């Protein structure tokens, strides 16, 4: 009996030790030789016979000796993959897009084991003294001279604004100083766009475009010296007005399907020329451009260049007055008065070496690579800056309005329904500023992470859209009544433009972020694809078994972190009150990584066609990045305790959205023969054991009260947008002054209300109540004057514009 009990105990102990060892090896991602050693220890403790040792030794040799493993196992798997067409077919344009730029922190998030020390060590940049001076000087002055209402009424930016922008080189911010430009960082470029756009979107767009994808950007990186010398200085000082014509009727977000053509030909004098034909649309600044950037498919039917007939997409730069160039018409993008135009060209003949960006040798057929690399940077700067400024504007405007505007005898900002909207806006503004600055840090570091910049563009424009909708709900009638006093309506009208340009958000989400990111950011997937295409057995063996190890590690990490709610992971030192969010983000990363591998394993090359599914993966990856940027912001800004409510709200919002993405994946992902088990076990467990349900009501109320309180915290959340110092002539400045005055008089008003409740004075509506309080000695003269001033400012700040019938008929 004792022997049997001892035997059972020994078996139980052996099983427990074996399971513990397996879990440790899996959770830590041990290499194959450690798994082999662990298996040997278990077999030794189990006391197995010689036959099992022989089989084990054979398996160990095959598993650990790479040439043998490749020959006996990997070669078979490689053949099966090819027969089953298990990996996606990648076109040349897709390959160029995938290989453009570099993998940045998205690789950490995709790994399932993010290195937070590395993530926190990435730059969170600051402006130089020269750049700060430009923001505080010329940029502030530009905002002061802009009359956005007048621009919308006249449907054009006035000449004196254009002249100022040219004089101060706003159109040459990215051009190096050696060519007469300002040579600013991506962060400064972003700051300028944010501030100007918060004053006027048409002017912001007009500043944004010449400094984004266009002639200057392409010339700086790829132009010949002769091209740089000819154009850059003139572009910097505004002598030349640039545009870049990429999109066309059949090629919007799918820019690779261009139909515009260029044909290599020889002139009578023997010089090489290009004959161009194009039809483009949605080209910003085209109608007033003097130099036209152009993307076409270049052909060489006579093989004059000796590179074959189809050379591929090529970028050119041609003077707008070249015979055959057709300009002068405009589109009307929702009435927003910036130049958005079509352009056409019929048999336009230009010298090849002079006009092909990079010259014949450096540029012919290389345009797609140029475009992908430049877009990889540009997506992370312009629209994220504009959107962040929009969210901050919503935070400033809606919070001030909520504190000042009264209904039912109390400020509307004290109603919970309004608090919910205010908190979303404030948390979003904090989060978007974190993402904007963190992304600019990568670009200023000299890298162009296309997946991250696609996330930045997609998320910032979508979150800003929600912020504007929330702000419109709060402002109500003041939001829908257009006029000089309304600074929100034009932003509301303009929202779909940012959603549409630089790659429509639907396609950016479903095809780029995860469709390309799954190959680009995954540590092994693209290496497997390349090895199969190149028929490299050694390359495939290394990538495939690395992938297997990656899957095993993330499976164990996902299980361990899920059961412990992230506690088995380590937060970086100094994480303090945000340590739990590092742990939950590590847990989310591990779960994301294993789910991504399951999706790739089950669907193979068909995954990129499952856009609803890839969209949910894209959302999860995007919100993991936004959470990482938020953690980096709080760390970089000195871990201020007073900013914790903003950081925590933003992080809960991010984790709640990650959870929603996972819920969608579990509910809709079908695994042949195992869908029910997958949903019933893993899906239900995920819902019961959530990362977060989103911010709590208590968090929302706290944040709503903070954003309505004039203080340093509020100033930091809205920092960088334009706010006039003239409350007499600027309604938003008047509203801000009203907020400060009303808040400073709150305690006095509470004193009066207590007196009413205690029946010391009668309940009277309006200003007479304060006069009664003064007469009865409830308040003194100074307090009465404070209340009177607050009420007058409150009343003035809630007024809306009105027009005579004639004025209304004659306005745009």
PDB file of C-alpha atoms in Angstrom, residues 35 185 209 294 300 398 415 433 444 464 485 549 569 629 672 678 684 695 758 768 805:
ATOM      1  CA  UNK A  35      13.953  21.713 -25.416  1.00  0.00           C
ATOM      2  CA  UNK A 185      12.602  68.580 -38.556  1.00  0.00           C
ATOM      3  CA  UNK A 209       1.045  69.835 -49.402  1.00  0.00           C
ATOM      4  CA  UNK A 294       3.904  63.734 -62.393  1.00  0.00           C
ATOM      5  CA  UNK A 300      10.531  52.407 -74.181  1.00  0.00           C
ATOM      6  CA  UNK A 398     -16.133  72.116 -26.050  1.00  0.00           C
ATOM      7  CA  UNK A 415     -24.407  66.746 -16.831  1.00  0.00           C
ATOM      8  CA  UNK A 433      -0.544  64.183 -29.311  1.00  0.00           C
ATOM      9  CA  UNK A 444      13.453  62.519 -37.485  1.00  0.00           C
ATOM     10  CA  UNK A 464     -10.518  63.235 -34.861  1.00  0.00           C
ATOM     11  CA  UNK A 485     -18.119  83.052 -34.190  1.00  0.00           C
ATOM     12  CA  UNK A 549       9.512  28.554 -32.107  1.00  0.00           C
ATOM     13  CA  UNK A 569       5.352  39.938 -17.471  1.00  0.00           C
ATOM     14  CA  UNK A 629       2.914  56.047 -27.614  1.00  0.00           C
ATOM     15  CA  UNK A 672     -12.435  24.265 -40.527  1.00  0.00           C
ATOM     16  CA  UNK A 678     -12.374  28.114 -31.011  1.00  0.00           C
ATOM     17  CA  UNK A 684     -15.765  33.119 -24.322  1.00  0.00           C
ATOM     18  CA  UNK A 695     -12.663  53.837 -19.247  1.00  0.00           C
ATOM     19  CA  UNK A 758     -31.153  78.885   3.402  1.00  0.00           C
ATOM     20  CA  UNK A 768     -31.199  90.684 -10.035  1.00  0.00           C
ATOM     21  CA  UNK A 805     -31.749  88.225 -45.519  1.00  0.00           C
TER      22      UNK A 805
END
